[in-house]
Amino acid sequence: MLQSGEEMLRRHLSALALAVPMVAVLGIGSAAGAEPQVSIPCDVAALNSAITAANDNTGPHTIRLAPRCVYNVQTPASAGGLGANALPRITGTVTLLGRHTTIRRDPDASESFRIAEIDGPNGRLTVEGVTATGGGYLDYGGTYLPTDGGTLILRHSVVTNSTANVGGAIVVNQGSTLEVHDSVLRNSAAQQGGAIYNGPRSTTLLKHTRVEGNQATQFGGGIFTAGTSLTIKNSHISANRAFDQGGGIYNDRAPMDISSTTIADNRAGLMGGGIANYGTSTLTKSTVRRNSALNGGGIWQAPSFGVLNLVNSRIVDNTPNNCRPVGAVPACTS
């Protein structure tokens, strides 16, 4: 029997109404084709439990943190060979999604600990929309430590106010990987690598990132690299300080590729206000300006240690000179 147009429309609207609750239910957990997630309250114990479950594959790998929450950690949840950590060690795949969310070491905590250690070969931590602060007072990695082949990926995040002897904010250790996208690393301190220490056999990539206001008592106020590669794209390395060499960056005999990046207003006590280069490096479409040092205000290219190639780049307005020794950086005028 043929249905009238009005009756068919009623049946169609009725079917749509029945479907709506099903869509809402799928949205809470794992919508078809989406990664399962768990949302946790503003509670450190809940965060630790969710990370442990993700490590053990007994819970979702993606953890949605409480928005505008400060997860204030008073005592460490784990310890490794290189110090204690606010969170359980990351041994599996874990993603932390925040929205104006902070994870911090309590300013009154009596123990020294970083925020997170990511243990290879299977440890992989992705952090998005999170400020990590206050960690450290350790030998290695004040905030994050990917080690033994671990991977750390930061997106739209901030790392600040941390300290360690090596890698005030982050140490990339023993063949590990660091990626930092659209983030800020600021106001951290170390002897070497005020913000980042890119260690042997490790790789670091920075894109659309600011490294600013960090300091080192020795080398690499912003970044120290001795790794397999350091790649910096569309970023700013600014207002960092090293009391010895490499106010912005210290390259210890490693490959380094910098493009579309500004290195400005950094200082070094001795050489290389912007960059102290002891490796093979290329600067493409980049600017090194207003940096200062005792010598090599812009760039110090160590004799007999690699080369620094300039491709459509500008080294200008550095104090007391742009590049030293004279002639060590082709196309750089004093």
mmCIF file of C-alpha atoms in Angstrom:
data_model
loop_
_atom_site.group_PDB
_atom_site.id
_atom_site.type_symbol
_atom_site.label_atom_id
_atom_site.label_comp_id
_atom_site.label_asym_id
_atom_site.label_seq_id
_atom_site.Cartn_x
_atom_site.Cartn_y
_atom_site.Cartn_z
ATOM 1 C CA MET A 1 0.000 0.000 0.000
ATOM 2 C CA LEU A 2 1.425 3.352 -1.011
ATOM 3 C CA GLN A 3 2.243 5.807 1.816
ATOM 4 C CA SER A 4 1.281 9.445 1.641
ATOM 5 C CA GLY A 5 4.114 12.006 1.465
ATOM 6 C CA GLU A 6 3.185 13.304 4.927
ATOM 7 C CA GLU A 7 3.343 9.794 6.468
ATOM 8 C CA MET A 8 6.727 9.096 4.851
ATOM 9 C CA LEU A 9 8.125 12.361 6.254
ATOM 10 C CA ARG A 10 6.880 11.441 9.786
ATOM 11 C CA ARG A 11 8.585 8.037 9.559
ATOM 12 C CA HIS A 12 11.841 9.645 8.340
ATOM 13 C CA LEU A 13 11.900 12.196 11.186
ATOM 14 C CA SER A 14 11.110 9.427 13.689
ATOM 15 C CA ALA A 15 14.099 7.399 12.470
ATOM 16 C CA LEU A 16 16.399 10.422 12.780
ATOM 17 C CA ALA A 17 15.256 11.070 16.334
ATOM 18 C CA LEU A 18 16.056 7.473 17.305
ATOM 19 C CA ALA A 19 19.540 7.785 15.777
ATOM 20 C CA VAL A 20 20.561 10.911 17.721
ATOM 21 C CA PRO A 21 21.147 9.246 21.120
ATOM 22 C CA MET A 22 23.322 6.585 19.466
ATOM 23 C CA VAL A 23 25.592 9.281 17.950
ATOM 24 C CA ALA A 24 25.923 10.990 21.346
ATOM 25 C CA VAL A 25 26.926 7.735 23.006
ATOM 26 C CA LEU A 26 29.572 7.075 20.367
ATOM 27 C CA GLY A 27 30.950 10.582 20.881
ATOM 28 C CA ILE A 28 31.554 9.985 24.577
ATOM 29 C CA GLY A 29 33.797 6.987 24.092
ATOM 30 C CA SER A 30 35.146 5.762 20.793
ATOM 31 C CA ALA A 31 33.244 7.017 17.776
ATOM 32 C CA ALA A 32 33.573 4.762 14.758
ATOM 33 C CA GLY A 33 37.144 4.990 13.490
ATOM 34 C CA ALA A 34 38.310 7.271 16.352
ATOM 35 C CA GLU A 35 40.954 6.556 18.962
ATOM 36 C CA PRO A 36 39.372 5.545 22.311
ATOM 37 C CA GLN A 37 39.769 8.230 24.963
ATOM 38 C CA VAL A 38 39.295 8.618 28.671
ATOM 39 C CA SER A 39 38.540 11.924 30.394
ATOM 40 C CA ILE A 40 39.903 12.292 33.913
ATOM 41 C CA PRO A 41 39.174 14.758 36.723
ATOM 42 C CA CYS A 42 41.624 17.317 38.105
ATOM 43 C CA ASP A 43 43.313 14.755 40.316
ATOM 44 C CA VAL A 44 46.939 13.536 40.265
ATOM 45 C CA ALA A 45 46.020 9.993 41.340
ATOM 46 C CA ALA A 46 43.530 9.739 38.466
ATOM 47 C CA LEU A 47 46.189 10.930 36.023
ATOM 48 C CA ASN A 48 48.699 8.354 37.276
ATOM 49 C CA SER A 49 46.136 5.541 37.075
ATOM 50 C CA ALA A 50 45.188 6.475 33.517
ATOM 51 C CA ILE A 51 48.848 6.514 32.418
ATOM 52 C CA THR A 52 49.490 3.124 34.043
ATOM 53 C CA ALA A 53 46.467 1.665 32.239
ATOM 54 C CA ALA A 54 47.647 3.107 28.911
ATOM 55 C CA ASN A 55 51.118 1.621 29.448
ATOM 56 C CA ASP A 56 49.597 -1.791 30.230
ATOM 57 C CA ASN A 57 47.053 -1.675 27.366
ATOM 58 C CA THR A 58 44.248 -2.004 29.900
ATOM 59 C CA GLY A 59 42.896 1.492 29.226
ATOM 60 C CA PRO A 60 42.752 4.071 26.429
ATOM 61 C CA HIS A 61 46.073 5.447 25.218
ATOM 62 C CA THR A 62 44.583 8.949 24.835
ATOM 63 C CA ILE A 63 43.929 10.739 28.116
ATOM 64 C CA ARG A 64 41.892 13.934 28.105
ATOM 65 C CA LEU A 65 42.967 16.116 31.026
ATOM 66 C CA ALA A 66 40.643 18.427 32.911
ATOM 67 C CA PRO A 67 40.592 21.889 31.279
ATOM 68 C CA ARG A 68 42.157 24.763 33.235
ATOM 69 C CA CYS A 69 43.333 22.303 35.862
ATOM 70 C CA VAL A 70 46.663 22.408 37.693
ATOM 71 C CA TYR A 71 47.850 18.873 38.406
ATOM 72 C CA ASN A 72 50.045 19.775 41.360
ATOM 73 C CA VAL A 73 52.477 16.929 42.098
ATOM 74 C CA GLN A 74 53.983 16.817 45.586
ATOM 75 C CA THR A 75 55.746 13.437 45.462
ATOM 76 C CA PRO A 76 57.110 11.472 42.479
ATOM 77 C CA ALA A 77 55.192 8.524 41.046
ATOM 78 C CA SER A 78 58.203 6.711 39.582
ATOM 79 C CA ALA A 79 61.979 6.587 39.521
ATOM 80 C CA GLY A 80 64.549 5.521 36.948
ATOM 81 C CA GLY A 81 68.300 5.378 36.713
ATOM 82 C CA LEU A 82 68.423 9.113 35.924
ATOM 83 C CA GLY A 83 66.137 10.383 38.655
ATOM 84 C CA ALA A 84 62.548 10.523 39.838
ATOM 85 C CA ASN A 85 59.465 11.538 37.841
ATOM 86 C CA ALA A 86 56.163 13.194 38.702
ATOM 87 C CA LEU A 87 54.301 10.727 36.463
ATOM 88 C CA PRO A 88 54.632 6.974 35.971
ATOM 89 C CA ARG A 89 57.386 6.161 33.482
ATOM 90 C CA ILE A 90 56.016 6.102 29.939
ATOM 91 C CA THR A 91 56.701 2.624 28.546
ATOM 92 C CA GLY A 92 53.884 2.429 25.986
ATOM 93 C CA THR A 93 51.952 4.865 23.807
ATOM 94 C CA VAL A 94 50.401 7.712 25.809
ATOM 95 C CA THR A 95 48.760 10.936 24.621
ATOM 96 C CA LEU A 96 47.889 13.714 27.063
ATOM 97 C CA LEU A 97 45.354 16.224 25.723
ATOM 98 C CA GLY A 98 44.915 19.396 27.759
ATOM 99 C CA ARG A 99 43.167 22.718 27.383
ATOM 100 C CA HIS A 100 44.924 25.431 29.377
ATOM 101 C CA THR A 101 46.071 22.581 31.615
ATOM 102 C CA THR A 102 49.189 22.578 33.807
ATOM 103 C CA ILE A 103 51.270 19.747 35.249
ATOM 104 C CA ARG A 104 53.740 21.039 37.806
ATOM 105 C CA ARG A 105 56.120 19.972 40.515
ATOM 106 C CA ASP A 106 54.791 21.550 43.685
ATOM 107 C CA PRO A 107 57.014 24.552 44.528
ATOM 108 C CA ASP A 108 57.206 23.269 48.114
ATOM 109 C CA ALA A 109 58.050 19.677 47.193
ATOM 110 C CA SER A 110 60.990 18.386 49.203
ATOM 111 C CA GLU A 111 62.135 15.899 46.536
ATOM 112 C CA SER A 112 63.776 16.552 43.177
ATOM 113 C CA PHE A 113 61.887 15.173 40.180
ATOM 114 C CA ARG A 114 61.138 15.908 36.543
ATOM 115 C CA ILE A 115 57.652 15.697 35.021
ATOM 116 C CA ALA A 116 58.039 12.626 32.780
ATOM 117 C CA GLU A 117 60.527 10.001 31.608
ATOM 118 C CA ILE A 118 59.779 8.255 28.319
ATOM 119 C CA ASP A 119 61.491 4.863 28.154
ATOM 120 C CA GLY A 120 62.358 3.224 24.843
ATOM 121 C CA PRO A 121 62.104 1.332 22.751
ATOM 122 C CA ASN A 122 58.302 1.435 23.037
ATOM 123 C CA GLY A 123 57.727 4.542 25.129
ATOM 124 C CA ARG A 124 56.015 7.296 23.129
ATOM 125 C CA LEU A 125 54.492 10.358 24.785
ATOM 126 C CA THR A 126 52.510 13.026 22.942
ATOM 127 C CA VAL A 127 51.568 16.152 24.900
ATOM 128 C CA GLU A 128 49.147 18.734 23.530
ATOM 129 C CA GLY A 129 47.812 21.883 25.170
ATOM 130 C CA VAL A 130 49.747 21.414 28.419
ATOM 131 C CA THR A 131 52.111 23.645 30.405
ATOM 132 C CA ALA A 132 54.761 21.661 32.287
ATOM 133 C CA THR A 133 56.574 23.652 34.936
ATOM 134 C CA GLY A 134 58.779 23.588 38.000
ATOM 135 C CA GLY A 135 60.496 20.267 37.428
ATOM 136 C CA GLY A 136 64.088 19.299 37.945
ATOM 137 C CA TYR A 137 66.954 19.854 40.356
ATOM 138 C CA LEU A 138 68.378 16.685 38.766
ATOM 139 C CA ASP A 139 71.421 15.760 36.717
ATOM 140 C CA TYR A 140 69.445 15.164 33.498
ATOM 141 C CA GLY A 141 66.275 16.665 32.039
ATOM 142 C CA GLY A 142 64.394 19.051 34.292
ATOM 143 C CA THR A 143 60.985 18.423 32.694
ATOM 144 C CA TYR A 144 61.097 15.654 30.080
ATOM 145 C CA LEU A 145 63.534 12.797 29.445
ATOM 146 C CA PRO A 146 63.023 10.573 26.384
ATOM 147 C CA THR A 147 65.683 7.871 26.800
ATOM 148 C CA ASP A 148 66.922 4.606 25.263
ATOM 149 C CA GLY A 149 65.000 5.125 22.033
ATOM 150 C CA GLY A 150 61.901 6.797 23.476
ATOM 151 C CA THR A 151 59.882 9.463 21.626
ATOM 152 C CA LEU A 152 58.471 12.749 22.919
ATOM 153 C CA ILE A 153 56.165 14.945 20.825
ATOM 154 C CA LEU A 154 55.025 18.345 22.100
ATOM 155 C CA ARG A 155 52.245 20.295 20.357
ATOM 156 C CA HIS A 156 50.812 23.666 21.390
ATOM 157 C CA SER A 157 52.500 23.283 24.760
ATOM 158 C CA VAL A 158 54.792 25.197 27.122
ATOM 159 C CA VAL A 159 57.798 24.007 29.119
ATOM 160 C CA THR A 160 59.018 26.515 31.674
ATOM 161 C CA ASN A 161 60.868 27.164 34.928
ATOM 162 C CA SER A 162 62.792 23.914 35.194
ATOM 163 C CA THR A 163 66.406 23.143 35.920
ATOM 164 C CA ALA A 164 68.997 20.359 35.678
ATOM 165 C CA ASN A 165 72.739 20.015 35.263
ATOM 166 C CA VAL A 166 72.219 18.884 31.663
ATOM 167 C CA GLY A 167 69.125 19.883 29.658
ATOM 168 C CA GLY A 168 67.292 22.344 31.872
ATOM 169 C CA ALA A 169 63.944 21.521 30.254
ATOM 170 C CA ILE A 170 64.562 18.448 28.063
ATOM 171 C CA VAL A 171 67.305 15.865 27.546
ATOM 172 C CA VAL A 172 67.022 13.692 24.417
ATOM 173 C CA ASN A 173 69.047 10.693 25.526
ATOM 174 C CA GLN A 174 70.600 7.573 23.985
ATOM 175 C CA GLY A 175 69.111 7.396 20.502
ATOM 176 C CA SER A 176 65.766 9.029 21.327
ATOM 177 C CA THR A 177 63.550 11.426 19.369
ATOM 178 C CA LEU A 178 62.093 14.831 20.202
ATOM 179 C CA GLU A 179 59.576 16.784 18.112
ATOM 180 C CA VAL A 180 58.319 20.190 19.219
ATOM 181 C CA HIS A 181 55.561 21.899 17.216
ATOM 182 C CA ASP A 182 53.930 25.298 17.840
ATOM 183 C CA SER A 183 55.254 25.408 21.392
ATOM 184 C CA VAL A 184 57.352 27.517 23.778
ATOM 185 C CA LEU A 185 60.403 26.493 25.841
ATOM 186 C CA ARG A 186 61.309 29.299 28.228
ATOM 187 C CA ASN A 187 63.016 30.295 31.463
ATOM 188 C CA SER A 188 64.874 27.071 32.203
ATOM 189 C CA ALA A 189 68.517 26.595 33.198
ATOM 190 C CA ALA A 190 71.370 24.081 33.110
ATOM 191 C CA GLN A 191 75.129 23.833 32.819
ATOM 192 C CA GLN A 192 74.700 22.647 29.208
ATOM 193 C CA GLY A 193 71.562 23.110 27.154
ATOM 194 C CA GLY A 194 69.406 25.588 29.045
ATOM 195 C CA ALA A 195 66.260 24.381 27.269
ATOM 196 C CA ILE A 196 67.325 21.319 25.230
ATOM 197 C CA TYR A 197 70.252 18.924 25.323
ATOM 198 C CA ASN A 198 70.150 16.787 22.160
ATOM 199 C CA GLY A 199 72.414 13.895 23.114
ATOM 200 C CA PRO A 200 74.459 11.367 21.108
ATOM 201 C CA ARG A 201 72.545 9.322 18.506
ATOM 202 C CA SER A 202 69.395 11.356 19.163
ATOM 203 C CA THR A 203 67.327 13.549 16.837
ATOM 204 C CA THR A 204 65.473 16.783 17.540
ATOM 205 C CA LEU A 205 63.017 18.696 15.344
ATOM 206 C CA LEU A 206 61.582 22.118 16.185
ATOM 207 C CA LYS A 207 58.837 23.696 14.045
ATOM 208 C CA HIS A 208 57.054 26.991 14.734
ATOM 209 C CA THR A 209 58.558 27.005 18.214
ATOM 210 C CA ARG A 210 60.065 29.642 20.499
ATOM 211 C CA VAL A 211 63.126 28.918 22.645
ATOM 212 C CA GLU A 212 63.530 32.000 24.808
ATOM 213 C CA GLY A 213 64.928 33.267 28.071
ATOM 214 C CA ASN A 214 66.882 30.121 28.974
ATOM 215 C CA GLN A 215 70.473 30.025 30.236
ATOM 216 C CA ALA A 216 73.483 27.746 30.630
ATOM 217 C CA THR A 217 76.445 28.271 32.904
ATOM 218 C CA GLN A 218 78.647 26.638 30.253
ATOM 219 C CA PHE A 219 77.436 25.876 26.706
ATOM 220 C CA GLY A 220 74.187 26.323 24.809
ATOM 221 C CA GLY A 221 71.973 28.829 26.560
ATOM 222 C CA GLY A 222 69.042 27.734 24.434
ATOM 223 C CA ILE A 223 70.120 24.451 22.824
ATOM 224 C CA PHE A 224 73.105 22.109 23.054
ATOM 225 C CA THR A 225 73.330 19.478 20.309
ATOM 226 C CA ALA A 226 75.681 16.541 19.972
ATOM 227 C CA GLY A 227 73.136 14.272 18.292
ATOM 228 C CA THR A 228 72.469 12.624 14.967
ATOM 229 C CA SER A 229 70.573 15.699 13.799
ATOM 230 C CA LEU A 230 69.059 18.991 14.922
ATOM 231 C CA THR A 231 66.489 20.505 12.554
ATOM 232 C CA ILE A 232 64.868 23.882 13.256
ATOM 233 C CA LYS A 233 62.170 25.345 10.981
ATOM 234 C CA ASN A 234 60.156 28.573 11.188
ATOM 235 C CA SER A 235 61.182 29.180 14.786
ATOM 236 C CA HIS A 236 62.668 31.824 17.105
ATOM 237 C CA ILE A 237 65.719 31.302 19.309
ATOM 238 C CA SER A 238 65.897 34.469 21.377
ATOM 239 C CA ALA A 239 67.094 36.087 24.613
ATOM 240 C CA ASN A 240 69.003 33.024 25.794
ATOM 241 C CA ARG A 241 72.358 33.247 27.586
ATOM 242 C CA ALA A 242 75.446 31.056 27.950
ATOM 243 C CA PHE A 243 78.212 32.136 30.288
ATOM 244 C CA ASP A 244 80.754 30.357 28.086
ATOM 245 C CA GLN A 245 79.840 29.608 24.432
ATOM 246 C CA GLY A 246 76.723 29.438 22.279
ATOM 247 C CA GLY A 247 74.207 31.861 23.712
ATOM 248 C CA GLY A 248 71.484 30.626 21.385
ATOM 249 C CA ILE A 249 72.883 27.290 20.168
ATOM 250 C CA TYR A 250 76.029 25.276 20.834
ATOM 251 C CA ASN A 251 76.749 22.629 18.192
ATOM 252 C CA ASP A 252 79.192 19.971 19.414
ATOM 253 C CA ARG A 253 80.368 18.292 16.173
ATOM 254 C CA ALA A 254 76.861 17.388 14.975
ATOM 255 C CA PRO A 255 74.762 17.970 11.828
ATOM 256 C CA MET A 256 72.462 20.969 12.149
ATOM 257 C CA ASP A 257 69.941 22.347 9.635
ATOM 258 C CA ILE A 258 68.181 25.650 10.351
ATOM 259 C CA SER A 259 65.669 27.257 7.981
ATOM 260 C CA SER A 260 63.311 30.247 8.064
ATOM 261 C CA THR A 261 64.343 30.919 11.655
ATOM 262 C CA THR A 262 65.401 33.992 13.631
ATOM 263 C CA ILE A 263 68.248 33.772 16.158
ATOM 264 C CA ALA A 264 68.269 37.085 18.011
ATOM 265 C CA ASP A 265 69.208 38.859 21.241
ATOM 266 C CA ASN A 266 71.175 35.951 22.660
ATOM 267 C CA ARG A 267 74.406 36.412 24.686
ATOM 268 C CA ALA A 268 77.556 34.428 25.373
ATOM 269 C CA GLY A 269 80.332 35.245 27.819
ATOM 270 C CA LEU A 270 83.053 34.123 25.445
ATOM 271 C CA MET A 271 82.242 33.047 21.857
ATOM 272 C CA GLY A 272 79.194 32.661 19.696
ATOM 273 C CA GLY A 273 76.460 34.932 20.954
ATOM 274 C CA GLY A 274 73.997 33.476 18.469
ATOM 275 C CA ILE A 275 75.696 30.202 17.510
ATOM 276 C CA ALA A 276 78.914 28.470 18.490
ATOM 277 C CA ASN A 277 79.413 25.926 15.718
ATOM 278 C CA TYR A 278 81.763 22.963 15.924
ATOM 279 C CA GLY A 279 79.869 20.823 13.395
ATOM 280 C CA THR A 280 78.463 20.841 9.878
ATOM 281 C CA SER A 281 75.572 23.273 9.705
ATOM 282 C CA THR A 282 73.392 25.039 7.150
ATOM 283 C CA LEU A 283 71.348 28.202 7.655
ATOM 284 C CA THR A 284 68.725 28.743 4.963
ATOM 285 C CA LYS A 285 66.541 31.867 4.735
ATOM 286 C CA SER A 286 67.376 32.648 8.354
ATOM 287 C CA THR A 287 68.520 35.684 10.302
ATOM 288 C CA VAL A 288 71.130 35.988 13.060
ATOM 289 C CA ARG A 289 70.922 39.473 14.591
ATOM 290 C CA ARG A 290 71.522 41.561 17.706
ATOM 291 C CA ASN A 291 73.406 38.801 19.479
ATOM 292 C CA SER A 292 76.507 39.543 21.548
ATOM 293 C CA ALA A 293 79.648 37.822 22.855
ATOM 294 C CA LEU A 294 83.255 38.613 23.623
ATOM 295 C CA ASN A 295 84.037 37.397 20.097
ATOM 296 C CA GLY A 296 81.870 36.065 17.306
ATOM 297 C CA GLY A 297 78.854 38.045 18.411
ATOM 298 C CA GLY A 298 76.666 36.426 15.769
ATOM 299 C CA ILE A 299 78.510 33.175 14.970
ATOM 300 C CA TRP A 300 81.685 31.561 16.199
ATOM 301 C CA GLN A 301 82.851 28.956 13.685
ATOM 302 C CA ALA A 302 85.505 26.837 15.360
ATOM 303 C CA PRO A 303 88.563 26.393 13.129
ATOM 304 C CA SER A 304 89.033 22.833 11.795
ATOM 305 C CA PHE A 305 85.640 21.722 13.131
ATOM 306 C CA GLY A 306 83.064 21.360 10.344
ATOM 307 C CA VAL A 307 81.593 24.172 8.278
ATOM 308 C CA LEU A 308 78.676 26.560 8.410
ATOM 309 C CA ASN A 309 76.955 27.277 5.096
ATOM 310 C CA LEU A 310 74.747 30.312 4.578
ATOM 311 C CA VAL A 311 71.938 30.085 1.995
ATOM 312 C CA ASN A 312 69.969 33.320 1.549
ATOM 313 C CA SER A 313 70.582 34.173 5.197
ATOM 314 C CA ARG A 314 71.502 37.399 6.998
ATOM 315 C CA ILE A 315 74.044 37.818 9.809
ATOM 316 C CA VAL A 316 73.689 41.450 10.897
ATOM 317 C CA ASP A 317 73.917 43.897 13.814
ATOM 318 C CA ASN A 318 75.739 41.574 16.187
ATOM 319 C CA THR A 319 78.236 42.810 18.826
ATOM 320 C CA PRO A 320 81.207 43.270 18.532
ATOM 321 C CA ASN A 321 81.196 41.461 15.171
ATOM 322 C CA ASN A 322 79.055 39.151 13.094
ATOM 323 C CA CYS A 323 81.314 36.146 12.464
ATOM 324 C CA ARG A 324 84.689 35.022 13.745
ATOM 325 C CA PRO A 325 87.355 33.993 12.938
ATOM 326 C CA VAL A 326 87.475 36.264 9.913
ATOM 327 C CA GLY A 327 86.614 34.284 6.773
ATOM 328 C CA ALA A 328 85.486 31.192 8.661
ATOM 329 C CA VAL A 329 81.848 31.609 7.530
ATOM 330 C CA PRO A 330 81.684 32.239 3.768
ATOM 331 C CA ALA A 331 79.500 35.211 2.806
ATOM 332 C CA CYS A 332 79.436 36.558 6.367
ATOM 333 C CA THR A 333 80.862 40.038 6.680
ATOM 334 C CA SER A 334 82.436 41.231 9.900
#
